[in-house]
Amino acid sequence: MSAVKAITSDDFARFSEYFYRKTGIHFDDSKRYFVDRRLTDRISATDSHDFNTYFRLLRLNPSGSETQVLTNLMTVNETYFFREAYQFDCLTDFILAEVVRYKRAGDPIRVWSMPCSSGEEPYSIAIHLMEKWAQIDRYEVEIFGSDIDTTILASAQTGIYSPRSVQGVPPNQMKKYFTKLRDGNWQICQDLRDSVEFVRTNLNEPADLSRFSRIDVIFCRNLLIYFDDMSRRAAAEAFYETMSPGAFICLGHSESMSRISSLFKVRRFGSTIVYQKPLPGEASA
């Protein structure tokens, strides 16, 4: 097979605009090598010969399957258990105490991890709640894990992790919740695998978001850094619509909702900053 022609600047611009409309993820020129390499690989894999042929396939594929394959390749999935654990402490020490004040008997508490990557974050939340929240048995807790990458979601559902991924899990919790496999990896127990509902979600697709409602806590950490200002605002508004009044959203340490949207109240618990959807009659400021 002949070599694929180099991706031109015009090709890159056309693809970047298409991918942005589909996902909200913005690629600038600093990502040229990363994007070009993956485009070239898919051009070869689909026998498209050149960018124009492949781009036609990408746009006109009725099932959207090729767009999903490329999306899986273009997204970054690097995480580990109990990453930025101070926010999990904030969840059990402060946030949930406020959330339950507005719950009636039998109401579920809904926690959403987006993006959840290979599952470390939602499973960390589940373990932390089991270990640190004294009221866990009084409420039905529903945990959702979402990502745009279908391959990584399939990995999350298996719950198998490398020693590096679980190195932050305390030994007693490793013994309690994990089983060591013959290849040296670790698998999280079936009960915890069953406790998280994983679902493919694209924040740019209203149909994907329609399944989420009355969410009480969202962990959206290190996603919005890949968006431009317009996509960040749209994401903030989408999250806002899925949340219960008084619900909270936790961002990554380098992200600030105050620079994105005025919809949320800034809340500080100790040294941890989170953002809250105002209750009826409250102002966001």
Short mmCIF file of N, CA and C in Angstrom, two decimals, residues 56 59-60 86 99 110 117 145 156 172 174 189 250 256 266:
data_model
loop_
_atom_site.label_atom_id
_atom_site.label_comp_id
_atom_site.label_asym_id
_atom_site.label_seq_id
_atom_site.Cartn_x
_atom_site.Cartn_y
_atom_site.Cartn_z
N ARG A 56 -14.47 12.38 3.76
CA ARG A 56 -15.80 12.10 3.20
C ARG A 56 -16.42 10.91 3.93
N ARG A 59 -17.57 12.01 7.49
CA ARG A 59 -18.76 12.85 7.55
C ARG A 59 -20.02 12.14 7.09
N LEU A 60 -19.88 11.20 6.15
CA LEU A 60 -21.07 10.59 5.54
C LEU A 60 -21.39 9.21 6.08
N TYR A 86 -8.51 15.13 48.03
CA TYR A 86 -9.06 16.14 48.93
C TYR A 86 -10.51 16.46 48.57
N VAL A 99 -26.38 18.29 50.90
CA VAL A 99 -27.26 17.64 49.95
C VAL A 99 -28.43 16.95 50.66
N ARG A 110 -27.60 11.18 43.74
CA ARG A 110 -27.00 10.85 42.44
C ARG A 110 -25.67 11.58 42.29
N SER A 117 -13.20 8.20 32.29
CA SER A 117 -12.07 7.46 31.75
C SER A 117 -12.25 5.97 32.03
N GLY A 145 -20.93 6.85 35.67
CA GLY A 145 -19.65 7.15 35.05
C GLY A 145 -19.85 7.35 33.56
N ALA A 156 -13.56 0.22 31.77
CA ALA A 156 -14.05 0.58 33.11
C ALA A 156 -14.99 -0.49 33.65
N ASN A 172 -5.43 -1.91 53.34
CA ASN A 172 -6.64 -2.56 53.87
C ASN A 172 -7.79 -2.51 52.86
N MET A 174 -7.28 -2.36 49.53
CA MET A 174 -6.91 -3.28 48.47
C MET A 174 -7.38 -4.69 48.82
N CYS A 189 -13.90 -5.57 43.01
CA CYS A 189 -14.90 -6.60 43.30
C CYS A 189 -16.20 -6.37 42.54
N CYS A 250 -17.63 19.68 41.12
CA CYS A 250 -16.21 19.76 41.46
C CYS A 250 -15.41 19.75 40.17
N SER A 256 -11.63 26.82 36.82
CA SER A 256 -12.45 27.72 37.63
C SER A 256 -13.78 27.97 36.94
N VAL A 266 -19.90 30.15 44.23
CA VAL A 266 -18.61 29.64 44.68
C VAL A 266 -18.72 29.26 46.15
#
